[in-house]
Coordinates of C-alpha atoms and ligand atoms in Angstrom, one line a residue:
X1 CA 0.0 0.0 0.0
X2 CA 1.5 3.3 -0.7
X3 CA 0.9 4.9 2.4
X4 CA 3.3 7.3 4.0
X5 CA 6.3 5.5 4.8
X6 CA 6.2 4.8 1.4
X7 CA 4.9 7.7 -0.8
X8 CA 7.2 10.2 1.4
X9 CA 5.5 13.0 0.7
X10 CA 4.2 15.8 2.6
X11 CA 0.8 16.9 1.9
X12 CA -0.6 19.8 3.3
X13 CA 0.3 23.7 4.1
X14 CA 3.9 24.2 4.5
X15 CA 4.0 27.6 5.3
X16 CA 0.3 30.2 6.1
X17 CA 1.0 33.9 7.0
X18 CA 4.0 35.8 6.4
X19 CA 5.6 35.9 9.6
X20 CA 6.6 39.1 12.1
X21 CA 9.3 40.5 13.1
X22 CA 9.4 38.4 16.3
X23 CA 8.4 35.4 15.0
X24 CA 10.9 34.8 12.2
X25 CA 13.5 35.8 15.3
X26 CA 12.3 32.7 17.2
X27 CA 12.8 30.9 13.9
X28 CA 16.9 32.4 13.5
X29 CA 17.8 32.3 16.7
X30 CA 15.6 29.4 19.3
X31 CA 15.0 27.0 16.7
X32 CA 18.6 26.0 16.0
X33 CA 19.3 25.3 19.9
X34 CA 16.3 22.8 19.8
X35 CA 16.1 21.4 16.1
X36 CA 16.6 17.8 16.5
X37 CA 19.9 17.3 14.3
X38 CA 19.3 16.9 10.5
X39 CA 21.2 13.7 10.1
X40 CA 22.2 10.5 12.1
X41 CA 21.0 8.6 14.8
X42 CA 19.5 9.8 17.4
X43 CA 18.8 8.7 21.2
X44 CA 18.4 11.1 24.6
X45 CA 21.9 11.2 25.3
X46 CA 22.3 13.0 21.4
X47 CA 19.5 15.0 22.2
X48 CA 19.0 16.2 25.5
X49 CA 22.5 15.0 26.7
X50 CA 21.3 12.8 29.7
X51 CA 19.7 9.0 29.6
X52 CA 15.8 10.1 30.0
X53 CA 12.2 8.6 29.0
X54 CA 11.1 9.6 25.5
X55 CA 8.2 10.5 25.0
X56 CA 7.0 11.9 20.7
X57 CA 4.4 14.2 18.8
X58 CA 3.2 13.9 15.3
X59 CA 2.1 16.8 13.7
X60 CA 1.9 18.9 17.2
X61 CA 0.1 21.9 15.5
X62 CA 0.9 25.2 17.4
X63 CA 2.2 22.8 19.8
X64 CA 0.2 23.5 23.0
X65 CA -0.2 19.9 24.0
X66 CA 3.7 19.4 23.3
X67 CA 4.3 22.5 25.7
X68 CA 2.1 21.1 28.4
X69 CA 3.1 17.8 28.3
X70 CA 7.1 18.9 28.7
X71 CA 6.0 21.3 31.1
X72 CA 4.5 18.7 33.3
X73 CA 7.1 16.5 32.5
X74 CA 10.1 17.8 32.8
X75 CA 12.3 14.6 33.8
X76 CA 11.1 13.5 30.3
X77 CA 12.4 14.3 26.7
X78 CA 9.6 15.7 24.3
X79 CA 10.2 15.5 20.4
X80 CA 7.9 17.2 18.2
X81 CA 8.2 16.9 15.0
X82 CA 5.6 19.7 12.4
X83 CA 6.4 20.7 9.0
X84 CA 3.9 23.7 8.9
X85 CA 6.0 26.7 9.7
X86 CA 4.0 28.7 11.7
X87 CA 2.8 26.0 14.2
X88 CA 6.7 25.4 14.5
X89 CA 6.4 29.4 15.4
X90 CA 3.6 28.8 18.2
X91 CA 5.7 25.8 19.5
X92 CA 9.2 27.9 20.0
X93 CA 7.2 30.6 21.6
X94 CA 5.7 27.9 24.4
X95 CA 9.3 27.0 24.8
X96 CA 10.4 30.3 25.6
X97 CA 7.9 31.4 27.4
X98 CA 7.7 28.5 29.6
X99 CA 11.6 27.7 29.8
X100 CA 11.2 24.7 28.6
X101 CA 14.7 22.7 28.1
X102 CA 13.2 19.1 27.5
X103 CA 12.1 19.7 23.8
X104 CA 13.3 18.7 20.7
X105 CA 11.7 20.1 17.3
X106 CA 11.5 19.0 13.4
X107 CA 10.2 20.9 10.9
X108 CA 9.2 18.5 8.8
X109 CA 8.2 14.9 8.1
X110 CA 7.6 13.5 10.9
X111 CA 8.4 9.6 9.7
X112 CA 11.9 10.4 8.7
X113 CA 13.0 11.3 12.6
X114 CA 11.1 8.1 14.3
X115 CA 13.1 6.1 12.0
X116 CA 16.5 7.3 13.6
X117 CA 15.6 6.2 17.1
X118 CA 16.5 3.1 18.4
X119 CA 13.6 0.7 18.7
X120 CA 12.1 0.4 21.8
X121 CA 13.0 3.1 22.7
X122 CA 9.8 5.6 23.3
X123 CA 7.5 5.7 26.3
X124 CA 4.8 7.5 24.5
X125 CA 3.6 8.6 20.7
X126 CA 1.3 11.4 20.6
X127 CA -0.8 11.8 17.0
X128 CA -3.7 14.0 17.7
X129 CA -6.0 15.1 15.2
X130 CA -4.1 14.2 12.1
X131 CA -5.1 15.3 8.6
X132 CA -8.4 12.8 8.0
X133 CA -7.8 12.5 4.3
X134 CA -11.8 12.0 4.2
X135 CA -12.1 10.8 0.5
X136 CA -11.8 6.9 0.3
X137 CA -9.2 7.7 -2.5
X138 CA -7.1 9.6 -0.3
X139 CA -7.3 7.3 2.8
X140 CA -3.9 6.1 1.9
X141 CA -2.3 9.2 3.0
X142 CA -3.7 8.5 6.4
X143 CA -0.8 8.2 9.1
X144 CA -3.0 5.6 10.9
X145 CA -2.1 2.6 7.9
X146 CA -0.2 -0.1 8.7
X147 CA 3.2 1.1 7.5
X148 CA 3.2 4.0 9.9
X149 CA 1.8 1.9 12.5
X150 CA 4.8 -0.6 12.6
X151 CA 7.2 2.5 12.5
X152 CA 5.5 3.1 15.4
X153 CA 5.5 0.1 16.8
X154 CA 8.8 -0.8 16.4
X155 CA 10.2 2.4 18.4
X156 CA 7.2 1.9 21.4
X157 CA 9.0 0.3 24.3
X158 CA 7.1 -3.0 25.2
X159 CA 4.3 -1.3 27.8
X160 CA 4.7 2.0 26.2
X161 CA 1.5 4.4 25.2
X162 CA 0.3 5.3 21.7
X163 CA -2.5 8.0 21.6
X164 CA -4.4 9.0 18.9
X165 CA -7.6 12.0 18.9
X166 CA -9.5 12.9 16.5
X167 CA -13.0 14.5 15.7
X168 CA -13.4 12.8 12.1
X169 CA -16.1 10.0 11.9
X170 CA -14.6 8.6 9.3
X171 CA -11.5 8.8 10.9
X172 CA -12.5 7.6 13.9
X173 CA -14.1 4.4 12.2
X174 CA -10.7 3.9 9.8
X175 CA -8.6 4.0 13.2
X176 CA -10.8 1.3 15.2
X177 CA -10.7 -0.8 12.2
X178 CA -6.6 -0.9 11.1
X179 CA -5.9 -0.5 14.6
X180 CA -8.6 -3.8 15.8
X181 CA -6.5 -5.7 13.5
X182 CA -3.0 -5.7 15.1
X183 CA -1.7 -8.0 17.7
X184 CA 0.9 -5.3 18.9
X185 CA -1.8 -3.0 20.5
X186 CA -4.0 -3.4 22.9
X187 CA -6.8 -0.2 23.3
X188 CA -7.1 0.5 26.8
X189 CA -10.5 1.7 26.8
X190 CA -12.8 -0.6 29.3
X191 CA -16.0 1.5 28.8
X192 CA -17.4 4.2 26.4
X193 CA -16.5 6.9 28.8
X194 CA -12.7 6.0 28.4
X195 CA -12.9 7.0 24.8
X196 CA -15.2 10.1 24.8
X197 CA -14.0 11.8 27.5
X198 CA -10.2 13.4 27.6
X199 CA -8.2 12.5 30.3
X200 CA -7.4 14.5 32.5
X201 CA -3.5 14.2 31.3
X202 CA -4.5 14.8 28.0
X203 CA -3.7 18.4 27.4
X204 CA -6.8 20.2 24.9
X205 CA -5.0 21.1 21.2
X206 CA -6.2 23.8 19.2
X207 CA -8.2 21.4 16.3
X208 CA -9.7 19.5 19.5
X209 CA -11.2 23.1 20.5
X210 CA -11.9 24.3 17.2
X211 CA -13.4 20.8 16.1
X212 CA -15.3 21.1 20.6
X213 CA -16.9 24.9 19.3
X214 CA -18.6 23.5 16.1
X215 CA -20.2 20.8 17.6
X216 CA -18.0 18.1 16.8
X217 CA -17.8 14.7 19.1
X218 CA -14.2 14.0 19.8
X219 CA -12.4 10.5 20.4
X220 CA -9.5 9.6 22.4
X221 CA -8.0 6.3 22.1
X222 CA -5.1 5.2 23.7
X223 CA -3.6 1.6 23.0
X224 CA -0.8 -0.2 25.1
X225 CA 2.2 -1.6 22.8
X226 CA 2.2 -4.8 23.9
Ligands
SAM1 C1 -5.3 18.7 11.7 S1 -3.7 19.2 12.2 C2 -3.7 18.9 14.0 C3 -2.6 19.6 14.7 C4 -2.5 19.4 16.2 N1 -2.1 18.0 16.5 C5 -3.8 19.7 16.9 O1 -4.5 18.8 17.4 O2 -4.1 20.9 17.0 C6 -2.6 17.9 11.6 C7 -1.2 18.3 11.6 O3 -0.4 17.2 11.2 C8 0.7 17.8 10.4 N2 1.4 16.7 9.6 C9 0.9 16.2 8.5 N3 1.7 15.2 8.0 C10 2.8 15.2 8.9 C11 4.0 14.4 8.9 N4 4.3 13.5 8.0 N5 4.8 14.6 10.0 C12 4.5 15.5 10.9 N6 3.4 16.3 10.9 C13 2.5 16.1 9.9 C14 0.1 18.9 9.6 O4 1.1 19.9 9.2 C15 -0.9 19.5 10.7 O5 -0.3 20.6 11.4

């Protein structure tokens, strides 16, 4: 199937409005301290220079649940990895603002960085509210498709946490259905209310209120790599 470990292509806005003065300063001067490096493997020691849990977000947005995650986590190691520009903008300015030193940021792809870590080497895998790809003919693009989903897999630690939100229906069914069919996960949820309620550690992202204000249900699964 050519789904995105395969097709390696980015779909999608690269870049919105033209950015200010301040902003394109964040971009020049923070984001080289905190890019993860272009090349090469990568682990926490390269990173964030000590041995630490890993925890890592696909297609964080403006980053706000990246922020509030590291910021209630700070013994942990947060990579984020967004190629739309200005959500890369939102998430440097959480990082200064909030002081955070336990992020790592990509501007891009998303796929290409989980494949440099080692496996097993992630406590958690954040992909919330990814790009539904709603036409049947497009639903290869989706990131929840089984090649993504054993990249995933591979760098989960045995025990470790993948969570997925979205506010797509048709998302929502694709996801129960690819994910129902692997022997690698197992969905945590015990009763409706585990999956249609956030939990409380489960920090609100900006298409989670946006999809919350028109009325949208939203569903958050979380599945143990087993
Ligand atoms: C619908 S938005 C959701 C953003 C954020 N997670 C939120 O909930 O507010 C989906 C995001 O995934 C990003 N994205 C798409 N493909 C990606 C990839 N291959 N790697 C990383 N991010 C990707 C898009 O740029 C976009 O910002």
């Amino acid at each position: 199937m050519n789904d995105p470990t395969t097709i390696r292509r980015l779909y999608g806005r690269r870049q919105g409005h033209k950015l200010r003065a301040g902003q394109a300063a964040l971009v020049e001067e923070l984001l080289p301290e905190v890019a993860v490096p272009e090349t090469g493997p990568i682990d926490a020691q390269t990173l964030f220079g000590s041995d630490r849990p890993l925890d890592f977000e696909i297609g964080f947005g403006a980053g706000e649940h990246l922020a509030a995650q590291a910021a209630a986590h700070p013994e942990r190691g947060l990579i984020g990895c967004e190629p739309f520009l200005n959500g890369v903008v939102g998430a440097l300015g959480h990082i200064r603002d909030c002081g955070l030193t336990n992020v790592r940021l990509h501007m891009g792809d998303a796929l290409t960085v989980l494949e440099r870590l080692p496996d097993a080497s992630l406590e958690r895998l954040y992909l919330l509210h990814p790009d539904p790809w709603p036409k049947a003919r497009h639903a290869k693009r989706r990131m929840v498709n089984p090649g993504p989903l054993d990249r995933i897999a591979a760098k989960l630690k045995p025990g470790g946490e993948f969570r997925l939100g979205t506010d797509d229906p048709t998302y929502c069914r694709w996801a129960m259905m690819v994910m129902n069919r692997r022997r690698d996960f197992k969905w945590l949820a015990r009763a409706p209310a585990d999956f249609l309620t956030r939990p409380a550690d489960w920090p609100e992202t900006r298409y989670e209120r946006k999809a919350r204000r028109q009325g949208h249900e939203v569903w958050y699964f979380r599945y143990r790599r087993l």
